[in-house]
PDB file of C-alpha atoms and ligand atoms in Angstrom:
ATOM      1  CA  MET A 900     -35.118 -26.946  41.932  1.00  0.00           C
ATOM      2  CA  LYS A 901     -35.180 -24.579  44.767  1.00  0.00           C
ATOM      3  CA  GLY A 902     -32.899 -24.836  47.315  1.00  0.00           C
ATOM      4  CA  LYS A 903     -29.790 -27.936  47.219  1.00  0.00           C
ATOM      5  CA  ASP A 904     -32.305 -31.121  48.178  1.00  0.00           C
ATOM      6  CA  PHE A 905     -34.535 -33.267  47.165  1.00  0.00           C
ATOM      7  CA  LEU A 906     -35.963 -34.804  50.418  1.00  0.00           C
ATOM      8  CA  SER A 907     -39.864 -34.706  49.337  1.00  0.00           C
ATOM      9  CA  ILE A 908     -41.706 -34.121  46.012  1.00  0.00           C
ATOM     10  CA  LYS A 909     -42.914 -30.756  47.691  1.00  0.00           C
ATOM     11  CA  ASP A 910     -39.222 -29.641  47.328  1.00  0.00           C
ATOM     12  CA  ILE A 911     -39.799 -28.999  43.497  1.00  0.00           C
ATOM     13  CA  ILE A 912     -42.911 -27.320  41.875  1.00  0.00           C
ATOM     14  CA  PRO A 913     -45.143 -28.941  39.387  1.00  0.00           C
ATOM     15  CA  GLU A 914     -43.498 -27.274  36.405  1.00  0.00           C
ATOM     16  CA  GLU A 915     -40.111 -28.554  37.804  1.00  0.00           C
ATOM     17  CA  PHE A 916     -41.372 -32.036  38.241  1.00  0.00           C
ATOM     18  CA  ILE A 917     -42.549 -32.443  34.616  1.00  0.00           C
ATOM     19  CA  GLN A 918     -39.358 -30.406  33.530  1.00  0.00           C
ATOM     20  CA  LEU A 919     -37.478 -33.435  35.374  1.00  0.00           C
ATOM     21  CA  ILE A 920     -39.102 -36.061  33.702  1.00  0.00           C
ATOM     22  CA  GLN A 921     -38.657 -34.835  30.363  1.00  0.00           C
ATOM     23  CA  THR A 922     -34.724 -34.315  31.571  1.00  0.00           C
ATOM     24  CA  ALA A 923     -34.796 -38.257  32.786  1.00  0.00           C
ATOM     25  CA  LYS A 924     -36.198 -39.198  29.378  1.00  0.00           C
ATOM     26  CA  ASP A 925     -33.440 -37.151  27.289  1.00  0.00           C
ATOM     27  CA  MET A 926     -30.740 -38.543  29.871  1.00  0.00           C
ATOM     28  CA  LYS A 927     -32.379 -42.126  28.892  1.00  0.00           C
ATOM     29  CA  ASP A 928     -32.074 -41.513  25.196  1.00  0.00           C
ATOM     30  CA  HIS A 929     -28.690 -39.327  24.887  1.00  0.00           C
ATOM     31  CA  LYS A 930     -25.083 -39.704  25.853  1.00  0.00           C
ATOM     32  CA  THR A 931     -24.714 -38.692  29.921  1.00  0.00           C
ATOM     33  CA  PRO A 932     -22.805 -35.290  30.394  1.00  0.00           C
ATOM     34  CA  GLN A 933     -20.357 -35.950  32.977  1.00  0.00           C
ATOM     35  CA  ILE A 934     -22.103 -33.392  35.363  1.00  0.00           C
ATOM     36  CA  LEU A 935     -20.153 -35.278  38.369  1.00  0.00           C
ATOM     37  CA  GLU A 936     -16.680 -34.975  36.881  1.00  0.00           C
ATOM     38  CA  GLY A 937     -14.248 -34.670  40.080  1.00  0.00           C
ATOM     39  CA  LYS A 938     -17.224 -35.110  42.531  1.00  0.00           C
ATOM     40  CA  THR A 939     -17.890 -37.502  45.246  1.00  0.00           C
ATOM     41  CA  ALA A 940     -21.109 -38.592  46.779  1.00  0.00           C
ATOM     42  CA  ALA A 941     -21.634 -40.546  50.020  1.00  0.00           C
ATOM     43  CA  LEU A 942     -24.142 -42.890  49.842  1.00  0.00           C
ATOM     44  CA  ILE A 943     -25.598 -43.654  53.534  1.00  0.00           C
ATOM     45  CA  PHE A 944     -27.737 -46.654  54.020  1.00  0.00           C
ATOM     46  CA  GLU A 945     -29.684 -47.346  57.029  1.00  0.00           C
ATOM     47  CA  LYS A 946     -31.797 -50.135  55.457  1.00  0.00           C
ATOM     48  CA  PRO A 947     -30.963 -52.863  52.671  1.00  0.00           C
ATOM     49  CA  SER A 948     -31.681 -51.600  49.298  1.00  0.00           C
ATOM     50  CA  LEU A 949     -30.894 -53.359  45.618  1.00  0.00           C
ATOM     51  CA  ARG A 950     -32.354 -50.939  42.944  1.00  0.00           C
ATOM     52  CA  THR A 951     -32.051 -47.807  44.858  1.00  0.00           C
ATOM     53  CA  ARG A 952     -28.199 -48.446  45.831  1.00  0.00           C
ATOM     54  CA  VAL A 953     -27.050 -49.950  42.263  1.00  0.00           C
ATOM     55  CA  SER A 954     -29.122 -47.115  40.577  1.00  0.00           C
ATOM     56  CA  PHE A 955     -27.470 -44.465  42.277  1.00  0.00           C
ATOM     57  CA  GLU A 956     -23.849 -45.909  42.076  1.00  0.00           C
ATOM     58  CA  VAL A 957     -23.993 -46.794  38.245  1.00  0.00           C
ATOM     59  CA  GLY A 958     -25.869 -43.161  37.744  1.00  0.00           C
ATOM     60  CA  ILE A 959     -23.184 -41.188  39.393  1.00  0.00           C
ATOM     61  CA  LYS A 960     -20.494 -43.211  37.814  1.00  0.00           C
ATOM     62  CA  GLN A 961     -22.135 -42.555  34.182  1.00  0.00           C
ATOM     63  CA  MET A 962     -22.157 -38.766  35.101  1.00  0.00           C
ATOM     64  CA  GLY A 963     -18.382 -39.200  35.848  1.00  0.00           C
ATOM     65  CA  GLY A 964     -18.518 -39.296  39.665  1.00  0.00           C
ATOM     66  CA  THR A 965     -17.463 -41.209  42.513  1.00  0.00           C
ATOM     67  CA  SER A 966     -19.745 -42.857  45.370  1.00  0.00           C
ATOM     68  CA  ILE A 967     -18.929 -44.089  48.626  1.00  0.00           C
ATOM     69  CA  PHE A 968     -21.409 -46.491  50.255  1.00  0.00           C
ATOM     70  CA  LEU A 969     -21.597 -46.561  53.652  1.00  0.00           C
ATOM     71  CA  SER A 970     -23.747 -48.999  55.696  1.00  0.00           C
ATOM     72  CA  ASN A 971     -25.330 -48.337  58.775  1.00  0.00           C
ATOM     73  CA  ASN A 972     -23.039 -50.908  60.455  1.00  0.00           C
ATOM     74  CA  GLU A 973     -20.259 -48.488  59.529  1.00  0.00           C
ATOM     75  CA  ILE A 974     -21.315 -45.191  60.746  1.00  0.00           C
ATOM     76  CA  GLY A 975     -24.284 -45.595  63.048  1.00  0.00           C
ATOM     77  CA  LEU A 976     -26.624 -42.579  62.107  1.00  0.00           C
ATOM     78  CA  GLY A 977     -27.839 -41.060  65.343  1.00  0.00           C
ATOM     79  CA  ILE A 978     -25.918 -44.055  67.134  1.00  0.00           C
ATOM     80  CA  ARG A 979     -22.392 -44.226  67.077  1.00  0.00           C
ATOM     81  CA  GLU A 980     -22.676 -40.243  66.621  1.00  0.00           C
ATOM     82  CA  PRO A 981     -25.186 -37.374  66.313  1.00  0.00           C
ATOM     83  CA  VAL A 982     -26.470 -37.565  62.789  1.00  0.00           C
ATOM     84  CA  SER A 983     -25.439 -33.769  62.905  1.00  0.00           C
ATOM     85  CA  ASP A 984     -21.651 -34.849  63.546  1.00  0.00           C
ATOM     86  CA  VAL A 985     -21.806 -37.207  60.645  1.00  0.00           C
ATOM     87  CA  ALA A 986     -23.410 -34.334  58.405  1.00  0.00           C
ATOM     88  CA  LYS A 987     -20.635 -31.764  59.107  1.00  0.00           C
ATOM     89  CA  VAL A 988     -17.845 -34.207  58.468  1.00  0.00           C
ATOM     90  CA  LEU A 989     -19.089 -35.313  55.229  1.00  0.00           C
ATOM     91  CA  ASP A 990     -19.906 -31.938  54.021  1.00  0.00           C
ATOM     92  CA  ARG A 991     -16.250 -31.225  54.200  1.00  0.00           C
ATOM     93  CA  LEU A 992     -15.257 -34.156  52.341  1.00  0.00           C
ATOM     94  CA  VAL A 993     -18.084 -34.874  49.492  1.00  0.00           C
ATOM     95  CA  ASP A 994     -20.049 -33.322  46.874  1.00  0.00           C
ATOM     96  CA  LEU A 995     -23.493 -34.886  47.309  1.00  0.00           C
ATOM     97  CA  VAL A 996     -25.249 -37.059  50.130  1.00  0.00           C
ATOM     98  CA  VAL A 997     -27.793 -39.628  48.958  1.00  0.00           C
ATOM     99  CA  ALA A 998     -29.071 -41.147  52.017  1.00  0.00           C
ATOM    100  CA  ARG A 999     -31.741 -44.184  52.759  1.00  0.00           C
ATOM    101  CA  VAL A1000     -33.300 -43.636  56.503  1.00  0.00           C
ATOM    102  CA  TYR A1001     -35.617 -45.011  59.285  1.00  0.00           C
ATOM    103  CA  SER A1002     -36.624 -41.529  60.373  1.00  0.00           C
ATOM    104  CA  HIS A1003     -37.365 -38.658  57.698  1.00  0.00           C
ATOM    105  CA  GLU A1004     -36.115 -36.293  60.777  1.00  0.00           C
ATOM    106  CA  SER A1005     -32.581 -37.804  59.876  1.00  0.00           C
ATOM    107  CA  LEU A1006     -32.779 -36.314  56.443  1.00  0.00           C
ATOM    108  CA  ILE A1007     -33.846 -33.022  57.772  1.00  0.00           C
ATOM    109  CA  ALA A1008     -31.184 -33.095  60.403  1.00  0.00           C
ATOM    110  CA  LEU A1009     -28.358 -33.979  57.562  1.00  0.00           C
ATOM    111  CA  SER A1010     -29.631 -31.270  55.069  1.00  0.00           C
ATOM    112  CA  LYS A1011     -29.649 -28.855  58.159  1.00  0.00           C
ATOM    113  CA  ASN A1012     -26.115 -29.712  58.855  1.00  0.00           C
ATOM    114  CA  THR A1013     -24.837 -29.432  55.325  1.00  0.00           C
ATOM    115  CA  THR A1014     -24.112 -27.223  52.455  1.00  0.00           C
ATOM    116  CA  VAL A1015     -23.774 -30.077  50.119  1.00  0.00           C
ATOM    117  CA  PRO A1016     -27.059 -31.211  48.425  1.00  0.00           C
ATOM    118  CA  VAL A1017     -29.266 -34.217  49.981  1.00  0.00           C
ATOM    119  CA  ILE A1018     -31.273 -36.387  48.165  1.00  0.00           C
ATOM    120  CA  ASN A1019     -33.835 -39.008  49.769  1.00  0.00           C
ATOM    121  CA  ALA A1020     -33.267 -42.520  48.687  1.00  0.00           C
ATOM    122  CA  LEU A1021     -36.184 -43.151  50.747  1.00  0.00           C
ATOM    123  CA  SER A1022     -37.377 -42.649  54.271  1.00  0.00           C
ATOM    124  CA  ASN A1023     -40.431 -43.816  56.415  1.00  0.00           C
ATOM    125  CA  THR A1024     -42.679 -41.239  54.900  1.00  0.00           C
ATOM    126  CA  ALA A1025     -41.438 -40.445  51.482  1.00  0.00           C
ATOM    127  CA  HIS A1026     -39.347 -41.960  48.345  1.00  0.00           C
ATOM    128  CA  PRO A1027     -39.599 -39.019  45.840  1.00  0.00           C
ATOM    129  CA  CYS A1028     -37.108 -40.931  43.257  1.00  0.00           C
ATOM    130  CA  GLN A1029     -39.202 -43.797  42.934  1.00  0.00           C
ATOM    131  CA  ALA A1030     -42.280 -41.701  42.266  1.00  0.00           C
ATOM    132  CA  LEU A1031     -40.444 -39.443  39.796  1.00  0.00           C
ATOM    133  CA  GLY A1032     -39.047 -43.045  37.933  1.00  0.00           C
ATOM    134  CA  ASP A1033     -42.411 -43.999  38.377  1.00  0.00           C
ATOM    135  CA  CYS A1034     -44.124 -41.017  36.223  1.00  0.00           C
ATOM    136  CA  LEU A1035     -41.433 -41.486  33.686  1.00  0.00           C
ATOM    137  CA  THR A1036     -42.366 -45.176  33.009  1.00  0.00           C
ATOM    138  CA  ILE A1037     -46.057 -44.109  32.728  1.00  0.00           C
ATOM    139  CA  PHE A1038     -45.458 -41.061  30.231  1.00  0.00           C
ATOM    140  CA  GLU A1039     -43.303 -43.436  28.319  1.00  0.00           C
ATOM    141  CA  GLN A1040     -46.023 -46.103  27.988  1.00  0.00           C
ATOM    142  CA  LYS A1041     -49.059 -44.111  28.229  1.00  0.00           C
ATOM    143  CA  GLY A1042     -47.448 -40.993  26.166  1.00  0.00           C
ATOM    144  CA  THR A1043     -48.908 -38.507  28.718  1.00  0.00           C
ATOM    145  CA  LEU A1044     -49.658 -38.335  32.430  1.00  0.00           C
ATOM    146  CA  LYS A1045     -52.675 -35.375  32.566  1.00  0.00           C
ATOM    147  CA  GLY A1046     -56.110 -37.233  32.979  1.00  0.00           C
ATOM    148  CA  LEU A1047     -54.962 -40.633  34.053  1.00  0.00           C
ATOM    149  CA  SER A1048     -55.770 -42.408  37.062  1.00  0.00           C
ATOM    150  CA  LEU A1049     -53.882 -43.989  39.398  1.00  0.00           C
ATOM    151  CA  ALA A1050     -55.071 -46.663  41.766  1.00  0.00           C
ATOM    152  CA  PHE A1051     -52.588 -47.800  44.440  1.00  0.00           C
ATOM    153  CA  VAL A1052     -53.804 -50.735  46.501  1.00  0.00           C
ATOM    154  CA  GLY A1053     -52.521 -51.561  50.346  1.00  0.00           C
ATOM    155  CA  ASP A1054     -50.444 -49.855  52.806  1.00  0.00           C
ATOM    156  CA  GLY A1055     -50.701 -46.030  52.870  1.00  0.00           C
ATOM    157  CA  ASN A1056     -46.923 -45.618  53.367  1.00  0.00           C
ATOM    158  CA  ASN A1057     -43.890 -43.612  51.835  1.00  0.00           C
ATOM    159  CA  ILE A1058     -44.284 -45.052  48.353  1.00  0.00           C
ATOM    160  CA  ALA A1059     -48.190 -44.120  48.436  1.00  0.00           C
ATOM    161  CA  GLY A1060     -47.477 -40.610  50.015  1.00  0.00           C
ATOM    162  CA  SER A1061     -44.900 -39.998  47.234  1.00  0.00           C
ATOM    163  CA  LEU A1062     -47.004 -40.995  44.387  1.00  0.00           C
ATOM    164  CA  ALA A1063     -50.015 -39.197  45.970  1.00  0.00           C
ATOM    165  CA  LEU A1064     -48.038 -35.698  45.631  1.00  0.00           C
ATOM    166  CA  ALA A1065     -47.012 -36.967  42.201  1.00  0.00           C
ATOM    167  CA  CYS A1066     -50.190 -37.424  40.990  1.00  0.00           C
ATOM    168  CA  ALA A1067     -51.470 -34.004  41.975  1.00  0.00           C
ATOM    169  CA  TYR A1068     -48.328 -32.622  40.143  1.00  0.00           C
ATOM    170  CA  SER A1069     -48.810 -34.365  36.973  1.00  0.00           C
ATOM    171  CA  GLY A1070     -52.012 -34.123  36.348  1.00  0.00           C
ATOM    172  CA  MET A1071     -53.568 -37.637  37.426  1.00  0.00           C
ATOM    173  CA  ASP A1072     -56.055 -38.736  39.793  1.00  0.00           C
ATOM    174  CA  PHE A1073     -55.186 -40.612  42.963  1.00  0.00           C
ATOM    175  CA  GLY A1074     -57.289 -42.964  44.573  1.00  0.00           C
ATOM    176  CA  ILE A1075     -55.791 -45.450  47.232  1.00  0.00           C
ATOM    177  CA  ALA A1076     -57.579 -48.684  48.798  1.00  0.00           C
ATOM    178  CA  SER A1077     -56.487 -49.653  52.184  1.00  0.00           C
ATOM    179  CA  PRO A1078     -57.540 -50.958  55.389  1.00  0.00           C
ATOM    180  CA  GLU A1079     -58.965 -47.842  57.810  1.00  0.00           C
ATOM    181  CA  LYS A1080     -56.119 -48.090  59.972  1.00  0.00           C
ATOM    182  CA  TYR A1081     -53.354 -47.985  56.975  1.00  0.00           C
ATOM    183  CA  GLN A1082     -54.739 -44.784  55.178  1.00  0.00           C
ATOM    184  CA  LEU A1083     -52.068 -41.986  54.013  1.00  0.00           C
ATOM    185  CA  LYS A1084     -51.164 -40.127  57.466  1.00  0.00           C
ATOM    186  CA  PRO A1085     -53.513 -37.317  57.459  1.00  0.00           C
ATOM    187  CA  GLU A1086     -50.710 -34.340  56.815  1.00  0.00           C
ATOM    188  CA  ILE A1087     -49.621 -36.119  53.910  1.00  0.00           C
ATOM    189  CA  TRP A1088     -53.366 -36.582  52.512  1.00  0.00           C
ATOM    190  CA  ASN A1089     -53.974 -32.650  53.561  1.00  0.00           C
ATOM    191  CA  GLU A1090     -50.846 -31.631  51.498  1.00  0.00           C
ATOM    192  CA  ALA A1091     -51.514 -33.887  48.244  1.00  0.00           C
ATOM    193  CA  ASN A1092     -55.129 -33.061  48.485  1.00  0.00           C
ATOM    194  CA  LYS A1093     -54.705 -29.442  48.502  1.00  0.00           C
ATOM    195  CA  LEU A1094     -52.384 -29.702  45.646  1.00  0.00           C
ATOM    196  CA  ALA A1095     -54.831 -32.261  43.719  1.00  0.00           C
ATOM    197  CA  ASN A1096     -57.272 -29.379  44.045  1.00  0.00           C
ATOM    198  CA  SER A1097     -55.513 -26.579  42.595  1.00  0.00           C
ATOM    199  CA  ASN A1098     -54.276 -28.752  40.136  1.00  0.00           C
ATOM    200  CA  ASN A1099     -57.840 -29.759  39.008  1.00  0.00           C
ATOM    201  CA  THR A1100     -57.175 -33.699  40.032  1.00  0.00           C
ATOM    202  CA  LYS A1101     -59.346 -35.954  42.195  1.00  0.00           C
ATOM    203  CA  MET A1102     -57.856 -37.969  45.378  1.00  0.00           C
ATOM    204  CA  LYS A1103     -60.098 -40.353  46.483  1.00  0.00           C
ATOM    205  CA  TRP A1104     -59.737 -42.957  49.620  1.00  0.00           C
ATOM    206  CA  SER A1105     -61.741 -46.295  50.169  1.00  0.00           C
ATOM    207  CA  SER A1106     -61.291 -49.633  51.745  1.00  0.00           C
ATOM    208  CA  ASN A1107     -63.137 -51.456  48.961  1.00  0.00           C
ATOM    209  CA  ILE A1108     -60.514 -52.296  46.210  1.00  0.00           C
ATOM    210  CA  GLN A1109     -63.350 -52.677  43.648  1.00  0.00           C
ATOM    211  CA  GLU A1110     -64.392 -48.819  43.872  1.00  0.00           C
ATOM    212  CA  ILE A1111     -60.950 -47.465  43.448  1.00  0.00           C
ATOM    213  CA  VAL A1112     -59.447 -49.973  41.002  1.00  0.00           C
ATOM    214  CA  SER A1113     -62.594 -49.540  38.489  1.00  0.00           C
ATOM    215  CA  ASP A1114     -61.633 -47.942  35.189  1.00  0.00           C
ATOM    216  CA  ALA A1115     -58.141 -47.028  36.443  1.00  0.00           C
ATOM    217  CA  ASP A1116     -55.214 -46.481  34.318  1.00  0.00           C
ATOM    218  CA  ILE A1117     -52.450 -47.573  36.573  1.00  0.00           C
ATOM    219  CA  VAL A1118     -52.749 -50.144  39.618  1.00  0.00           C
ATOM    220  CA  TYR A1119     -49.926 -49.763  41.744  1.00  0.00           C
ATOM    221  CA  THR A1120     -49.000 -51.910  44.996  1.00  0.00           C
ATOM    222  CA  ASP A1121     -46.175 -51.853  47.294  1.00  0.00           C
ATOM    223  CA  VAL A1122     -45.341 -54.451  50.258  1.00  0.00           C
ATOM    224  CA  TRP A1123     -47.607 -54.782  53.242  1.00  0.00           C
ATOM    225  CA  ILE A1124     -44.471 -54.589  55.663  1.00  0.00           C
ATOM    226  CA  SER A1125     -42.066 -52.029  54.989  1.00  0.00           C
ATOM    227  CA  MET A1126     -38.654 -51.781  56.250  1.00  0.00           C
ATOM    228  CA  GLY A1127     -38.931 -50.968  60.061  1.00  0.00           C
ATOM    229  CA  ASP A1128     -42.559 -52.381  60.009  1.00  0.00           C
ATOM    230  CA  GLU A1129     -41.338 -55.736  60.774  1.00  0.00           C
ATOM    231  CA  GLU A1130     -42.562 -55.851  64.631  1.00  0.00           C
ATOM    232  CA  GLU A1131     -46.063 -55.376  63.376  1.00  0.00           C
ATOM    233  CA  LYS A1132     -45.714 -58.276  60.712  1.00  0.00           C
ATOM    234  CA  GLU A1133     -48.365 -60.725  62.173  1.00  0.00           C
ATOM    235  CA  GLU A1134     -50.872 -58.152  62.523  1.00  0.00           C
ATOM    236  CA  ARG A1135     -50.355 -56.652  59.011  1.00  0.00           C
ATOM    237  CA  LEU A1136     -50.594 -59.733  57.491  1.00  0.00           C
ATOM    238  CA  SER A1137     -53.941 -60.382  58.791  1.00  0.00           C
ATOM    239  CA  THR A1138     -55.382 -57.013  58.167  1.00  0.00           C
ATOM    240  CA  PHE A1139     -53.865 -56.793  54.375  1.00  0.00           C
ATOM    241  CA  SER A1140     -55.025 -60.359  53.512  1.00  0.00           C
ATOM    242  CA  SER A1141     -57.854 -58.987  51.605  1.00  0.00           C
ATOM    243  CA  TYR A1142     -55.997 -56.469  49.536  1.00  0.00           C
ATOM    244  CA  GLN A1143     -53.890 -58.526  47.268  1.00  0.00           C
ATOM    245  CA  VAL A1144     -53.437 -57.236  43.635  1.00  0.00           C
ATOM    246  CA  ASN A1145     -54.260 -60.791  41.382  1.00  0.00           C
ATOM    247  CA  GLU A1146     -55.855 -61.230  38.129  1.00  0.00           C
ATOM    248  CA  LYS A1147     -59.115 -60.395  39.094  1.00  0.00           C
ATOM    249  CA  VAL A1148     -58.199 -56.952  40.483  1.00  0.00           C
ATOM    250  CA  ILE A1149     -56.616 -55.898  37.691  1.00  0.00           C
ATOM    251  CA  SER A1150     -59.655 -56.959  35.611  1.00  0.00           C
ATOM    252  CA  TYR A1151     -61.629 -54.019  37.426  1.00  0.00           C
ATOM    253  CA  ALA A1152     -59.193 -51.402  35.861  1.00  0.00           C
ATOM    254  CA  LYS A1153     -59.018 -50.687  31.910  1.00  0.00           C
ATOM    255  CA  SER A1154     -57.995 -53.609  29.984  1.00  0.00           C
ATOM    256  CA  ASP A1155     -54.974 -51.378  28.853  1.00  0.00           C
ATOM    257  CA  CYS A1156     -54.104 -50.261  32.367  1.00  0.00           C
ATOM    258  CA  LEU A1157     -50.285 -50.585  33.616  1.00  0.00           C
ATOM    259  CA  PHE A1158     -49.427 -52.702  36.682  1.00  0.00           C
ATOM    260  CA  MET A1159     -46.657 -51.328  38.777  1.00  0.00           C
ATOM    261  CA  HIS A1160     -45.007 -52.248  41.814  1.00  0.00           C
ATOM    262  CA  ASP A1161     -41.652 -50.328  43.233  1.00  0.00           C
ATOM    263  CA  MET A1162     -40.508 -53.963  44.440  1.00  0.00           C
ATOM    264  CA  PRO A1163     -39.314 -56.147  46.562  1.00  0.00           C
ATOM    265  CA  ALA A1164     -42.614 -58.043  45.990  1.00  0.00           C
ATOM    266  CA  HIS A1165     -43.608 -60.973  47.907  1.00  0.00           C
ATOM    267  CA  ARG A1166     -45.687 -63.098  46.096  1.00  0.00           C
ATOM    268  CA  GLY A1167     -48.674 -64.186  48.004  1.00  0.00           C
ATOM    269  CA  GLU A1168     -48.744 -61.415  49.984  1.00  0.00           C
ATOM    270  CA  GLU A1169     -49.367 -58.209  48.304  1.00  0.00           C
ATOM    271  CA  ILE A1170     -49.658 -59.766  44.934  1.00  0.00           C
ATOM    272  CA  SER A1171     -50.478 -63.170  43.117  1.00  0.00           C
ATOM    273  CA  GLU A1172     -47.770 -65.612  41.997  1.00  0.00           C
ATOM    274  CA  ASN A1173     -47.615 -64.250  38.221  1.00  0.00           C
ATOM    275  CA  MET A1174     -48.725 -60.512  38.880  1.00  0.00           C
ATOM    276  CA  LEU A1175     -44.941 -59.587  38.133  1.00  0.00           C
ATOM    277  CA  ASN A1176     -45.089 -61.156  34.580  1.00  0.00           C
ATOM    278  CA  HIS A1177     -48.459 -60.322  33.652  1.00  0.00           C
ATOM    279  CA  PRO A1178     -48.953 -58.837  30.179  1.00  0.00           C
ATOM    280  CA  ASN A1179     -50.116 -55.400  31.706  1.00  0.00           C
ATOM    281  CA  SER A1180     -46.841 -55.393  34.106  1.00  0.00           C
ATOM    282  CA  VAL A1181     -43.764 -52.610  33.967  1.00  0.00           C
ATOM    283  CA  VAL A1182     -42.296 -53.399  36.802  1.00  0.00           C
ATOM    284  CA  TYR A1183     -38.817 -53.920  35.434  1.00  0.00           C
ATOM    285  CA  GLN A1184     -39.160 -50.728  33.106  1.00  0.00           C
ATOM    286  CA  GLN A1185     -39.865 -48.973  36.408  1.00  0.00           C
ATOM    287  CA  ALA A1186     -36.812 -50.445  37.889  1.00  0.00           C
ATOM    288  CA  GLU A1187     -34.510 -49.351  35.338  1.00  0.00           C
ATOM    289  CA  ASN A1188     -36.262 -46.189  35.071  1.00  0.00           C
ATOM    290  CA  ARG A1189     -35.186 -45.102  38.931  1.00  0.00           C
ATOM    291  CA  LEU A1190     -31.430 -44.705  36.815  1.00  0.00           C
ATOM    292  CA  HIS A1191     -32.555 -42.203  34.301  1.00  0.00           C
ATOM    293  CA  ALA A1192     -34.923 -40.258  37.110  1.00  0.00           C
ATOM    294  CA  GLN A1193     -32.160 -39.975  39.729  1.00  0.00           C
ATOM    295  CA  LYS A1194     -29.515 -38.752  37.401  1.00  0.00           C
ATOM    296  CA  ALA A1195     -31.983 -35.967  36.111  1.00  0.00           C
ATOM    297  CA  VAL A1196     -32.367 -35.168  39.832  1.00  0.00           C
ATOM    298  CA  ILE A1197     -28.618 -35.027  40.167  1.00  0.00           C
ATOM    299  CA  ARG A1198     -28.175 -32.802  36.818  1.00  0.00           C
ATOM    300  CA  ASN A1199     -30.985 -30.406  37.903  1.00  0.00           C
ATOM    301  CA  ILE A1200     -29.442 -30.052  41.403  1.00  0.00           C
ATOM    302  CA  PHE A1201     -25.661 -29.673  39.805  1.00  0.00           C
ATOM    303  CA  GLU A1202     -26.441 -27.603  36.826  1.00  0.00           C
ATOM    304  CA  SER A1203     -28.903 -24.993  38.755  1.00  0.00           C
ATOM    305  CA  ASN A1204     -26.559 -24.876  41.753  1.00  0.00           C
ATOM    306  CA  HIS A1205     -23.026 -25.205  40.762  1.00  0.00           C
TER     307      HIS A1205
HETATM  308  N1  NVA B 956     -42.662 -49.252  51.300  1.00  0.00           N
HETATM  309  C1  NVA B 956     -41.322 -49.929  51.375  1.00  0.00           C
HETATM  310  C2  NVA B 956     -40.579 -49.843  49.642  1.00  0.00           C
HETATM  311  C3  NVA B 956     -39.426 -50.663  49.504  1.00  0.00           C
HETATM  312  C4  NVA B 956     -38.732 -49.787  48.310  1.00  0.00           C
HETATM  313  C5  NVA B 956     -40.423 -49.843  52.290  1.00  0.00           C
HETATM  314  O1  NVA B 956     -40.156 -48.714  52.983  1.00  0.00           O
HETATM  315  O2  NVA B 956     -39.861 -51.088  52.771  1.00  0.00           O
END
């Protein structure tokens, strides 16, 4: 892993990404080395969290470290004091910063003003730890990543963007079905498309779900209203209403396709009532694999930099 941070999939190279999945699998199957013994991590969460917070806290503890949870109420990132001041103080007190932020710029400011590693625990544009855990899940289920095709249905959001990059890195085709207005942001599409071209994988967008989901190996969806998009709730609910993943949509994909969702899930919105319990659903395995993937990221950072 180059540098000290994991803010985006692009912070590592494709070979490292594949290696991280292997490391995550090893961490899952074997006793955890005490890489964080005597070390402390600050966990900054500007937004709510279940999976990410618990998996980081548990993972850090399993690796011998201690974590301190800092909610936005306490530190008011950029409001109570500038992000740069928060960063410079934490840099003197802790060994690792994990941050979930409204604006990706805050992560960049944290990174610029610290010497300790910074890990992205979700920003408005990226969720690399999720994409890594998801690829571990796909690898466990399918025995490979290369040559598979992932169909994302819904908002071209942070999850979709990180998955597009992860697919290009791991040899999977990536298709996204979304309303025209909610495609991947052009800079993320262009970046992922460039990587896809150099790794001989394909990227495709359509507003037509069937076109994207047909013959897919993985069908993936996420909420229509991400944290921070609440003001657009009514407009989004109406624009996305025909983008629900349900039994009919899944039937367009391969019969052994995986159904994936990073959760929290909203039944009656992006998924029908029973999709999480669909026989093809691997959503709870996905949630567990966050732990193993993040431990692999931490191991990689600390073994190569310290
Ligand atoms: N796109 C969602 C992901 C939640 C884990 C959000 O940003 O709220």
